[in-house]
Structure formats: structure tokens, C-alpha cells
GROMACS .gro file of C-alpha atoms in nm:
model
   97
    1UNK     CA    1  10.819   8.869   8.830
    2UNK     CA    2  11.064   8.682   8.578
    3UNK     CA    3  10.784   8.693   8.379
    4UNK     CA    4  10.715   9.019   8.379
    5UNK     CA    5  10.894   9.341   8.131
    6UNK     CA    6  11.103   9.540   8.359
    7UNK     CA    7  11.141   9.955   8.278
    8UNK     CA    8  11.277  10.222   8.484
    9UNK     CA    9  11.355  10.597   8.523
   10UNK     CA   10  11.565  10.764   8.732
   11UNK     CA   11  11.440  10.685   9.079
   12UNK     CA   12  11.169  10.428   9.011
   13UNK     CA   13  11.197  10.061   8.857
   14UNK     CA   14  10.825   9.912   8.728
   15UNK     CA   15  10.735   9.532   8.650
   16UNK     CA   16  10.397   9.465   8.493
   17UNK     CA   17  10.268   9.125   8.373
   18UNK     CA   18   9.974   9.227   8.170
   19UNK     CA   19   9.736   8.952   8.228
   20UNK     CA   20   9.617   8.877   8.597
   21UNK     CA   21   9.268   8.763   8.472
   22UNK     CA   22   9.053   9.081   8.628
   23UNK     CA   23   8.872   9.393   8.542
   24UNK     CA   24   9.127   9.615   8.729
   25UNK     CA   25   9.494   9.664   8.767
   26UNK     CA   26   9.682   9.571   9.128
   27UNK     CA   27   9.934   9.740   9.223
   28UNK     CA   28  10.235   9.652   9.465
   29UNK     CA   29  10.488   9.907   9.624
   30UNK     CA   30  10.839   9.868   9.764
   31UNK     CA   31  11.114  10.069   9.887
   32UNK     CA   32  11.443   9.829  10.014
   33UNK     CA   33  11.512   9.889  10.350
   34UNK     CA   34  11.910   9.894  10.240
   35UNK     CA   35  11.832  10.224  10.112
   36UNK     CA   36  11.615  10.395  10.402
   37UNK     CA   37  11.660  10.209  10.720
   38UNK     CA   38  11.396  10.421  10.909
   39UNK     CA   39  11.032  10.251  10.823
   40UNK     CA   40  10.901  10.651  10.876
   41UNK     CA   41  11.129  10.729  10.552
   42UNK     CA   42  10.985  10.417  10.380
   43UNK     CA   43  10.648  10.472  10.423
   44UNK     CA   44  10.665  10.825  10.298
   45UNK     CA   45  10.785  10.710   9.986
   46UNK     CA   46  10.556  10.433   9.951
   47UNK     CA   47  10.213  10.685  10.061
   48UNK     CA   48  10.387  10.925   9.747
   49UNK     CA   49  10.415  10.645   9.514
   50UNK     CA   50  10.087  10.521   9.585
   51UNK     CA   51   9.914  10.849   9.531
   52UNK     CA   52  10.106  10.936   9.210
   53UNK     CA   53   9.934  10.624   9.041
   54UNK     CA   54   9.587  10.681   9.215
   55UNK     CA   55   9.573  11.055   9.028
   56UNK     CA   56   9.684  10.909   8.743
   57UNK     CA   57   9.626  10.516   8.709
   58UNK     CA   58   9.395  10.598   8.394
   59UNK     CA   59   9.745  10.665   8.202
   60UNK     CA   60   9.776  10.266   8.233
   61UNK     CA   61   9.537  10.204   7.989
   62UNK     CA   62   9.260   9.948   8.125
   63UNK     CA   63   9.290   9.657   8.408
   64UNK     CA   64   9.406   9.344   8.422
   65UNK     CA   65   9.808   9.463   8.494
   66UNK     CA   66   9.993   9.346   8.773
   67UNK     CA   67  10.257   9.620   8.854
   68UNK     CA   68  10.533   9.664   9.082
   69UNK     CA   69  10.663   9.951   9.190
   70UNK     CA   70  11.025   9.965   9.324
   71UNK     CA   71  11.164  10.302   9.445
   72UNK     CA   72  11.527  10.255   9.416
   73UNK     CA   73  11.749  10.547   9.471
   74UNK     CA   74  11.944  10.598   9.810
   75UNK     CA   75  11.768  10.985   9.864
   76UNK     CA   76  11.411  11.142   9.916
   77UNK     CA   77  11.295  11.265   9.599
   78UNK     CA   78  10.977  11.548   9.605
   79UNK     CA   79  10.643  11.446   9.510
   80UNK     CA   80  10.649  11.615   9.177
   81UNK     CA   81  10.961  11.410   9.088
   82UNK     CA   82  10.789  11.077   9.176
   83UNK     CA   83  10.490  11.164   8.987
   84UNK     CA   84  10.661  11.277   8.699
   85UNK     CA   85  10.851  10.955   8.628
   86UNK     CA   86  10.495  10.710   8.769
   87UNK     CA   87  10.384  10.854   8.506
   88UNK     CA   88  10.619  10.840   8.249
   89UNK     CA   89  10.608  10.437   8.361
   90UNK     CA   90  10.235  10.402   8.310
   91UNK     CA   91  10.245  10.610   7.965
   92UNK     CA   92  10.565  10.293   7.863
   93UNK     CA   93  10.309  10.060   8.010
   94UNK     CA   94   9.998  10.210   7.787
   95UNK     CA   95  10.197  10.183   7.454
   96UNK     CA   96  10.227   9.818   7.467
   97UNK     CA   97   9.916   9.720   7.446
   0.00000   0.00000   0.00000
């Protein structure tokens, strides 16, 4: 990912290199296990983070991203907050092209 433009928001950090050679965009989730040691807690976060982009993945503008998502803030956010800033990251990603 050194390749890659780095943004964030308030609970989320995003890396996207914009030319993986397909049709459609791949996606990759973390959350660091130095912030949520439980994997129950992790996984919730990642199933939220991954449904925030599949409502609204068509704010990326196109395939042929590959993004990574990093959830890095040491508490549980809601869903609305997540999807709120996803998209505000897709909408960043979108304007560059």
C-alpha cells in the first residue's frame, strides 16, 4: 500500500490504488487487534464496515480500485457513524478520478 493515497476521518483510515486491472473494485477490511482484543468486537466492526460500502459502493465511482479499509479508533462507533464517514471516503475517492 506505499503506493497507494492514504485519507481518513475520524474513526476510519482508507488506501486505494486506483488501477488493479478489473471491471470491479476489491475491497479489504481491518480492525487491529491492539484496539479490540475480543475477535466478537472485531468482527462486528468489520460486518458494519463491510455493509456501509455494499449500500453504497456506487459512491466510488466505477471498478478497478483496490481499497483498504482500516477502522482505527480504540471504541465501538454506531452504524450510522461508520456509514457516514465510508461514505464520505468513497465520495474523496470519486473526486479523483
Amino acid at each position: 500500500m506505499n503506493k497507494g493515497r492514504w485519507r481518513s476521518t475520524l474513526h476510519l483510515r482508507c488506501c486505494c490504488l486506483s488501477s488493479n486491472g478489473l471491471e470491479i473494485n476489491r475491497i479489504m477490511v481491518s480492525v487491529p487487534k491492539r484496539h479490540f482484543k475480543r475477535a466478537v468486537k472485531r468482527n462486528l466492526l468489520k460486518r458494519r464496515m463491510r455493509e456501509a460500502y455494499r449500500l453504497h459502493k456506487e459512491l466510488a465511482g466505477g471498478g478497478g480500485h483496490d481499497i483498504l479499509f482500516v477502522y482505527n479508533s480504540p471504541e465501538i462507533v454506531p452504524y450510522a457513524d461508520i456509514c457516514e464517514e465510508l461514505k464520505s471516503l468513497l465520495n474523496s475517492i470519486a473526486s479523483e478520478r
